[in-house]
XYZ file of C-alpha atoms in Angstrom:
548
model
C 32.179 25.697 26.177
C 34.917 23.054 26.599
C 36.948 23.239 29.850
C 39.863 25.641 29.581
C 38.571 27.202 26.364
C 37.763 30.905 26.563
C 35.540 32.659 24.119
C 37.811 34.818 21.914
C 37.162 38.520 21.936
C 35.540 39.959 18.813
C 36.698 43.168 17.205
C 34.671 43.004 14.009
C 34.032 46.228 12.161
C 30.866 48.083 13.293
C 29.008 47.367 10.051
C 29.604 43.635 10.496
C 28.430 43.712 14.108
C 25.306 45.484 12.883
C 24.784 42.718 10.324
C 25.018 40.139 13.111
C 22.339 41.928 15.122
C 20.159 42.044 12.013
C 20.538 38.309 11.487
C 19.820 37.589 15.150
C 16.459 39.306 14.712
C 15.716 37.329 11.536
C 16.507 33.791 12.634
C 14.682 32.300 9.672
C 17.508 33.353 7.372
C 19.481 30.473 5.952
C 23.253 30.524 5.615
C 22.846 31.198 1.903
C 20.519 34.141 2.481
C 22.854 35.422 5.174
C 25.627 35.730 2.617
C 24.060 38.826 1.118
C 23.707 40.501 4.508
C 27.221 39.583 5.598
C 29.120 40.255 2.393
C 32.224 42.302 3.052
C 32.511 45.679 1.403
C 35.903 44.541 0.130
C 35.106 42.586 -3.000
C 37.457 42.825 -5.931
C 37.205 46.271 -7.563
C 35.423 46.303 -10.885
C 37.532 46.184 -14.006
C 39.031 49.592 -14.623
C 38.076 50.849 -11.179
C 40.530 52.920 -9.187
C 39.247 52.663 -5.626
C 42.581 53.597 -4.069
C 45.439 55.894 -4.949
C 48.252 54.292 -6.924
C 51.610 53.904 -5.242
C 54.649 54.639 -7.370
C 56.382 51.252 -7.164
C 59.760 52.957 -7.460
C 59.182 54.271 -3.939
C 59.013 50.773 -2.409
C 62.309 50.622 -0.508
C 61.984 47.157 1.040
C 61.404 43.812 -0.629
C 57.627 43.438 -1.142
C 57.868 39.714 -1.980
C 58.520 38.560 1.577
C 55.761 35.931 1.428
C 56.986 34.104 -1.652
C 55.049 32.929 -4.687
C 52.672 30.072 -5.406
C 50.649 28.500 -8.200
C 47.573 26.342 -8.199
C 44.663 24.550 -9.835
C 46.470 23.515 -13.036
C 44.201 23.131 -16.036
C 45.206 22.157 -19.577
C 46.682 25.387 -20.929
C 46.066 27.428 -17.763
C 47.377 27.900 -14.249
C 46.772 30.334 -11.394
C 49.719 32.408 -10.125
C 49.708 33.953 -6.642
C 51.743 36.360 -4.575
C 51.151 39.042 -1.970
C 53.015 42.320 -1.655
C 54.070 42.890 1.955
C 57.331 44.747 2.670
C 56.180 44.739 6.328
C 54.361 41.374 6.562
C 53.498 41.648 10.250
C 51.850 45.041 9.861
C 48.107 45.078 9.256
C 48.497 46.813 5.894
C 51.694 44.985 4.932
C 53.506 48.308 4.798
C 51.644 49.550 1.707
C 48.727 51.367 3.373
C 45.571 51.779 1.272
C 47.370 52.142 -2.044
C 47.183 49.999 -5.141
C 50.352 48.756 -6.781
C 50.943 47.777 -10.410
C 52.806 44.482 -10.739
C 54.261 42.858 -13.843
C 54.231 39.084 -14.258
C 55.813 36.748 -16.775
C 55.807 33.044 -17.587
C 58.680 31.372 -19.389
C 59.805 28.006 -20.715
C 63.060 28.244 -18.768
C 64.039 29.456 -15.321
C 66.398 32.078 -16.806
C 63.389 33.607 -18.604
C 65.163 33.527 -21.924
C 61.961 32.345 -23.616
C 59.051 34.261 -22.114
C 55.739 32.910 -23.430
C 53.234 35.073 -21.521
C 53.499 38.391 -19.704
C 51.170 41.042 -18.397
C 50.368 43.414 -15.587
C 48.038 43.109 -12.612
C 47.022 45.415 -9.801
C 47.577 44.521 -6.154
C 44.533 46.119 -4.513
C 44.395 46.992 -0.812
C 40.835 45.642 -0.772
C 42.294 42.127 -1.115
C 45.342 42.818 1.061
C 47.618 43.370 -1.950
C 47.286 39.775 -3.102
C 47.425 38.799 -6.764
C 45.531 35.943 -8.394
C 46.642 35.889 -12.027
C 44.871 33.324 -14.208
C 47.286 32.692 -17.060
C 45.706 31.170 -20.172
C 47.066 30.229 -23.583
C 49.745 27.883 -22.288
C 50.528 24.469 -23.706
C 48.954 21.509 -21.947
C 51.144 19.172 -19.911
C 54.134 21.495 -19.657
C 56.459 22.790 -16.948
C 56.740 26.579 -16.772
C 58.551 29.161 -14.679
C 57.047 32.421 -13.446
C 57.908 35.553 -11.493
C 56.560 38.975 -10.548
C 58.151 42.414 -10.686
C 57.268 45.790 -9.209
C 59.528 48.806 -9.081
C 63.089 47.536 -8.706
C 62.010 44.342 -6.990
C 61.754 40.866 -8.557
C 60.046 37.993 -6.794
C 61.544 34.545 -6.299
C 61.091 32.309 -9.323
C 58.283 29.792 -9.155
C 57.969 26.529 -11.032
C 54.581 25.219 -12.112
C 52.949 23.003 -14.703
C 49.758 22.675 -16.667
C 47.585 19.581 -16.737
C 47.551 17.337 -19.819
C 44.764 17.719 -22.367
C 41.548 16.195 -21.037
C 40.901 14.220 -24.218
C 44.264 12.497 -24.292
C 45.768 9.725 -22.194
C 48.451 10.487 -19.626
C 50.998 7.787 -18.985
C 51.559 8.698 -15.326
C 50.790 11.229 -12.612
C 52.725 11.728 -9.401
C 51.229 13.851 -6.656
C 51.721 14.444 -2.962
C 49.034 14.787 -0.298
C 49.677 16.984 2.745
C 47.656 18.403 5.634
C 47.660 19.832 9.151
C 50.559 22.223 9.582
C 50.239 23.803 13.026
C 53.028 26.385 13.091
C 53.215 26.337 16.894
C 53.729 22.558 16.991
C 56.807 22.227 14.846
C 58.894 23.026 11.813
C 57.644 22.358 8.293
C 60.566 20.018 7.606
C 58.423 17.688 5.516
C 57.631 20.558 3.146
C 61.350 21.160 2.610
C 61.773 17.517 1.597
C 58.675 17.665 -0.599
C 60.137 20.685 -2.391
C 62.889 18.358 -3.591
C 60.503 15.662 -4.842
C 59.617 15.267 -8.509
C 55.829 15.538 -8.236
C 53.341 17.053 -10.655
C 51.018 18.630 -8.098
C 50.500 18.873 -4.322
C 47.040 18.357 -2.808
C 46.597 20.224 0.485
C 43.730 18.591 2.381
C 43.176 21.248 5.009
C 44.307 22.803 8.272
C 46.719 24.993 6.355
C 46.794 27.216 9.415
C 45.522 27.033 12.983
C 43.459 29.605 14.812
C 45.206 29.038 18.156
C 47.605 31.522 19.736
C 51.295 31.415 18.808
C 53.623 32.740 21.498
C 56.760 34.814 21.053
C 58.961 31.706 20.732
C 56.777 30.052 18.092
C 55.446 27.406 20.495
C 57.245 24.077 20.086
C 59.714 25.678 17.703
C 61.281 27.411 20.734
C 62.932 30.187 18.780
C 66.062 31.701 20.275
C 66.999 33.857 17.266
C 63.760 35.855 16.959
C 60.768 37.084 18.899
C 57.370 36.886 17.233
C 55.065 39.882 17.693
C 52.486 39.683 20.455
C 49.717 40.086 17.863
C 50.008 36.348 17.137
C 49.528 35.403 20.787
C 45.727 35.290 20.531
C 43.100 33.276 18.724
C 42.144 34.438 15.239
C 38.658 35.935 14.997
C 38.690 38.995 12.761
C 39.708 39.455 9.143
C 42.883 41.197 10.283
C 43.677 38.307 12.647
C 43.383 35.705 9.884
C 45.306 37.795 7.375
C 48.208 38.265 9.770
C 48.229 34.576 10.662
C 48.609 33.687 6.990
C 51.516 36.129 6.854
C 53.200 34.243 9.699
C 52.776 30.925 7.900
C 53.870 32.258 4.513
C 57.059 33.609 6.082
C 58.138 30.032 6.797
C 61.013 29.234 4.387
C 60.079 25.560 4.005
C 56.508 26.417 3.073
C 57.767 29.037 0.619
C 60.087 26.456 -0.930
C 57.387 23.856 -1.594
C 54.991 26.439 -3.021
C 57.692 27.744 -5.349
C 58.404 24.254 -6.709
C 54.948 22.724 -7.207
C 51.421 23.829 -8.072
C 48.947 23.262 -5.229
C 45.314 22.232 -5.160
C 43.950 23.344 -1.794
C 40.838 22.694 0.210
C 40.143 23.646 3.805
C 39.198 21.732 6.915
C 38.189 23.280 10.230
C 41.181 25.144 11.668
C 41.311 27.649 8.833
C 38.192 28.945 10.629
C 37.595 27.241 14.008
C 38.076 23.751 15.427
C 35.371 21.237 14.450
C 32.873 23.819 13.239
C 29.864 22.538 11.301
C 28.144 24.920 8.857
C 27.041 27.878 11.040
C 27.815 26.205 14.394
C 31.111 26.457 16.242
C 32.285 24.262 19.110
C 31.662 26.800 21.880
C 28.059 27.685 21.183
C 28.441 31.102 19.584
C 25.135 32.348 18.105
C 25.111 31.401 14.408
C 24.797 35.013 13.226
C 27.946 35.982 15.124
C 29.852 32.875 14.036
C 29.038 33.591 10.388
C 30.936 36.865 10.743
C 33.995 34.935 11.834
C 33.486 32.421 9.049
C 33.232 35.223 6.511
C 36.506 36.683 7.765
C 38.240 33.295 7.663
C 36.963 32.437 4.192
C 38.000 35.829 2.868
C 41.543 35.532 4.214
C 41.800 31.952 2.958
C 40.986 32.958 -0.610
C 43.310 35.948 -0.484
C 46.242 33.848 0.700
C 45.865 30.727 -1.424
C 46.449 30.055 -5.157
C 42.704 29.892 -5.838
C 40.830 31.076 -8.909
C 38.196 33.808 -8.983
C 35.429 31.204 -8.963
C 36.364 30.405 -5.358
C 36.075 34.042 -4.197
C 33.776 34.073 -1.141
C 30.546 35.994 -0.879
C 30.411 36.796 2.816
C 30.400 33.479 4.708
C 29.812 31.397 1.564
C 32.338 30.047 -0.933
C 32.135 27.177 -3.378
C 35.402 25.472 -2.665
C 34.427 22.077 -4.052
C 35.528 21.720 -7.654
C 36.705 19.221 -10.256
C 40.054 18.919 -12.017
C 41.351 16.414 -14.559
C 44.714 14.915 -15.462
C 44.061 13.745 -18.997
C 41.899 10.638 -18.878
C 44.126 9.147 -16.194
C 42.593 10.882 -13.174
C 39.600 12.949 -12.184
C 39.914 14.891 -8.920
C 36.693 15.729 -7.082
C 37.842 18.128 -4.370
C 35.344 18.193 -1.498
C 34.360 20.586 1.293
C 33.162 18.638 4.355
C 32.791 21.667 6.684
C 30.618 24.351 5.124
C 27.485 22.292 4.498
C 27.540 19.568 7.140
C 24.917 18.816 9.774
C 26.104 19.517 13.301
C 28.038 16.669 14.894
C 25.871 14.158 16.767
C 26.123 13.328 20.457
C 27.899 16.549 21.372
C 30.801 15.725 19.025
C 32.145 13.119 21.446
C 33.261 9.598 20.430
C 30.079 7.548 20.577
C 28.595 4.316 19.343
C 26.447 4.778 16.210
C 22.853 5.519 17.143
C 19.620 7.138 15.987
C 21.053 10.636 16.250
C 24.144 9.972 14.129
C 22.347 7.620 11.709
C 19.461 9.932 10.902
C 19.194 9.619 7.073
C 18.607 13.359 6.814
C 22.099 14.077 8.106
C 24.809 15.075 5.636
C 28.501 15.844 5.749
C 28.782 17.499 2.330
C 25.275 18.862 1.709
C 22.721 17.741 -0.845
C 23.993 19.925 -3.700
C 27.600 18.807 -3.346
C 26.494 15.203 -3.004
C 24.583 15.398 -6.301
C 27.519 17.180 -7.956
C 29.912 14.434 -6.830
C 27.778 11.523 -8.005
C 26.814 13.230 -11.283
C 30.521 13.780 -11.941
C 31.217 10.102 -11.456
C 28.460 9.176 -13.892
C 30.169 11.135 -16.665
C 33.760 10.323 -15.705
C 35.953 8.532 -18.211
C 39.020 8.601 -15.963
C 40.909 5.470 -14.983
C 41.240 6.782 -11.407
C 38.585 8.796 -9.595
C 40.352 10.573 -6.750
C 38.413 12.302 -3.961
C 40.580 14.730 -1.960
C 38.711 15.640 1.228
C 39.251 16.178 4.927
C 38.093 13.616 7.520
C 38.280 9.816 7.757
C 35.933 8.283 5.206
C 36.321 4.611 6.124
C 34.894 3.109 9.266
C 37.352 3.583 12.139
C 36.387 1.811 15.348
C 38.105 3.363 18.338
C 37.936 0.382 20.722
C 37.414 -3.372 20.827
C 33.900 -3.339 22.282
C 31.261 -5.416 20.439
C 29.659 -2.109 19.450
C 32.603 0.268 19.286
C 32.719 4.014 19.581
C 33.514 6.007 16.456
C 34.289 9.659 15.724
C 31.253 11.890 15.316
C 33.352 14.422 13.397
C 34.295 11.962 10.614
C 32.131 10.131 8.048
C 31.379 7.567 10.782
C 29.171 10.242 12.322
C 27.355 10.607 8.988
C 26.926 6.991 7.888
C 23.812 7.667 5.802
C 25.779 10.287 3.862
C 28.612 7.809 3.301
C 26.168 5.114 2.211
C 24.654 7.451 -0.382
C 28.094 8.368 -1.746
C 29.201 4.729 -2.019
C 25.892 3.771 -3.611
C 26.496 6.547 -6.129
C 29.975 5.194 -6.877
C 28.597 1.685 -7.402
C 25.772 2.943 -9.633
C 28.240 4.982 -11.698
C 30.439 1.932 -12.209
C 33.489 3.517 -10.573
C 36.136 0.807 -10.504
C 39.127 2.687 -9.136
C 38.131 4.999 -6.294
C 40.827 6.636 -4.193
C 39.888 8.821 -1.228
C 42.536 11.210 0.128
C 42.210 12.366 3.724
C 43.947 14.583 6.277
C 42.764 15.817 9.703
C 43.915 13.091 12.118
C 47.696 13.829 12.082
C 48.639 10.211 11.373
C 49.109 8.008 8.341
C 46.484 5.359 7.558
C 45.887 3.071 4.587
C 42.350 1.663 4.354
C 40.525 -0.652 2.021
C 37.048 0.827 1.487
C 34.658 -2.090 1.973
C 31.163 -2.690 0.693
C 30.382 -3.707 4.290
C 32.971 -2.519 6.792
C 31.798 -5.084 9.350
C 32.435 -7.934 6.908
C 36.146 -8.153 6.013
C 35.393 -10.541 3.141
C 32.986 -8.130 1.422
C 33.926 -6.450 -1.827
C 36.641 -3.774 -1.754
C 35.252 -0.679 -3.451
C 38.356 1.486 -3.311
C 41.188 2.701 -1.139
C 41.622 5.527 1.329
C 45.011 7.121 1.868
C 45.260 9.278 4.998
C 48.289 11.534 4.970
C 50.277 12.262 8.122
C 50.383 15.840 9.347
C 53.177 18.216 8.399
C 53.635 19.446 11.986
C 50.404 19.075 13.996
C 50.835 16.760 16.973
C 54.547 17.561 17.250
C 57.074 14.759 16.797
C 54.844 11.697 17.070
C 55.885 8.044 17.175
C 55.639 5.251 14.647
C 53.337 3.164 16.847
C 51.011 5.245 19.037
C 49.517 3.651 22.157
C 46.307 2.731 20.306
C 48.158 1.182 17.346
C 47.340 -2.468 18.126
C 43.760 -1.637 19.113
C 42.993 0.158 15.868
C 44.531 -2.540 13.668
C 42.629 -5.267 15.511
C 39.311 -3.390 15.552
C 39.521 -2.461 11.856
C 40.658 -5.379 9.630
C 40.393 -3.111 6.580
C 43.085 -0.823 8.084
C 46.313 -1.952 6.438
C 48.740 0.611 7.857
C 48.967 3.018 10.788
C 51.871 5.344 11.577
C 51.906 8.265 14.021
C 54.835 10.316 12.694
C 54.787 13.550 10.696
C 55.235 13.661 6.917
C 53.276 13.314 3.676
C 52.170 10.738 1.116
C 53.549 10.481 -2.402
C 51.215 8.764 -4.884
C 51.976 7.601 -8.416
C 49.120 6.710 -10.752
C 49.459 4.791 -13.999
C 46.745 3.144 -16.098
C 47.734 -0.142 -14.481
C 48.169 0.653 -10.771
C 48.519 3.178 -7.982
C 51.436 3.269 -5.566
C 51.401 5.184 -2.270
C 54.615 5.901 -0.353
C 54.257 7.141 3.228
C 57.115 9.571 3.861
C 57.908 10.430 7.485
C 60.351 12.524 9.498
C 61.586 11.586 12.948
C 61.047 15.019 14.510
C 59.544 18.434 13.823
C 60.284 20.207 17.113
C 63.864 20.566 15.873
C 64.612 21.433 12.238
C 66.377 19.340 9.642
C 65.213 15.773 10.338
C 65.822 13.334 7.450
C 62.968 11.826 5.456
C 62.334 8.086 5.281
C 59.763 5.856 3.609
C 57.736 4.223 6.379
C 55.729 1.971 4.054
C 54.604 1.572 0.449
C 51.416 0.066 -0.949
C 50.079 -0.772 -4.392
C 46.522 -1.215 -5.617
C 45.834 -2.470 -9.112
C 43.429 -0.841 -11.529
C 40.287 -2.943 -11.711
C 41.280 -5.028 -8.676
C 41.060 -2.726 -5.681
C 42.817 -3.654 -2.448
C 46.058 -2.460 -0.888
C 49.085 -4.721 -1.016
C 52.573 -3.987 0.389
C 54.866 -2.811 -2.391
């Protein structure tokens, strides 16, 4: 256990603790087999089922839409709409007890809802914490829509979303933003407020949507003087209730609500949605795998409930297929990865280390064999101009010092070089000309050329990697961290490095891609202005970042 880190107390339900004991006795069980034993008894009720008494919505006396609205995973003609009913968001049951609530939803061409094109009803079940995941079909491709929910006398905020263009047709342009790492206790989500005002088609969240660490009564670095957060947040998240309540805290943030209401999101997770630097069924403090899988199941469940994810991402116990593929006409194919659930444990105790036999074992993987095949097979059939790979940790080589054989991170793709080699070989074999990797995790902005041989600066450039700054994690940051010169010297393929908070705005056209690194000067105080720290362009068919 790392110094200063205490094992969090576990208050899992008795049936889950019993499942853990069962798994401890049957150590031969794989993670996949464990899913059946660990599956929560809280799956979505069957169609037509009435597992809980219905609450008369007219009796809801306080606003149930305190956590805002969101949309996600835009397809041609379809989008996912999300909300959660919680008149008392910091209560375990949200103030609705174990009662189901009927909710109306509608989608319109205009924000006044004068031209409603789709409407229906859905049930907010207590089994899924009164969240709604409404998959709206029958919409036109490539269109902006407005949506809202209604129950009793209450109407939700209006959300704005859009569908993707038809997959068979060309799209002239796509503008998206990449965001990651929003530790509530380390600052305000000022960058999200600015992003809410941007004209982007979709936002890609690359992980660390929330953090498992305790948040004190003053909100950590936010240093609230106008409110006192409940003591229930001042502990590490372990149980399903812990994770659910932590999402409620994050969704109460007005800047996060604003960006969700304005843009559809495509989300994937990293580690902190569950536990720092976990790998498959191993956490960083040595918890027995059977016990950790209980925590993972709780975290995955709460993640699905509180994100605009489709039913196909619904977890089964500690397993969920989060990796998936989306298209933006023939302009872009997005292969959204999961680098946590299937990875081999980090080599060399997860400490920075020079590459060696342990880290370079060809059997090691960061995305698992099935996901690796899925990714490469998808490239073989891709007809997109741009193949974009949203994922979590640094893909390009990142030497951490100037030694002849430098240390690298064992938590990033550098700790899984055989896995990276297989992926790049797959891209070459598939004839992928325009590869763009999107990354979060490290709380800073990087721009990398992806090289055929990272130790040979003159080797072929296979693609680009854009690493987005954090939204709040790391607190205010500085433009040039202390290791700025070292990293740029040690890594000639690193074209940009900035240590401030913010996001990246990317525009794709059939001819080129442009990435603008947007940063704020501070997050420990609200309201900082947004600036463009740098801009880069890479041309289609001629990869390599150039200052714009």
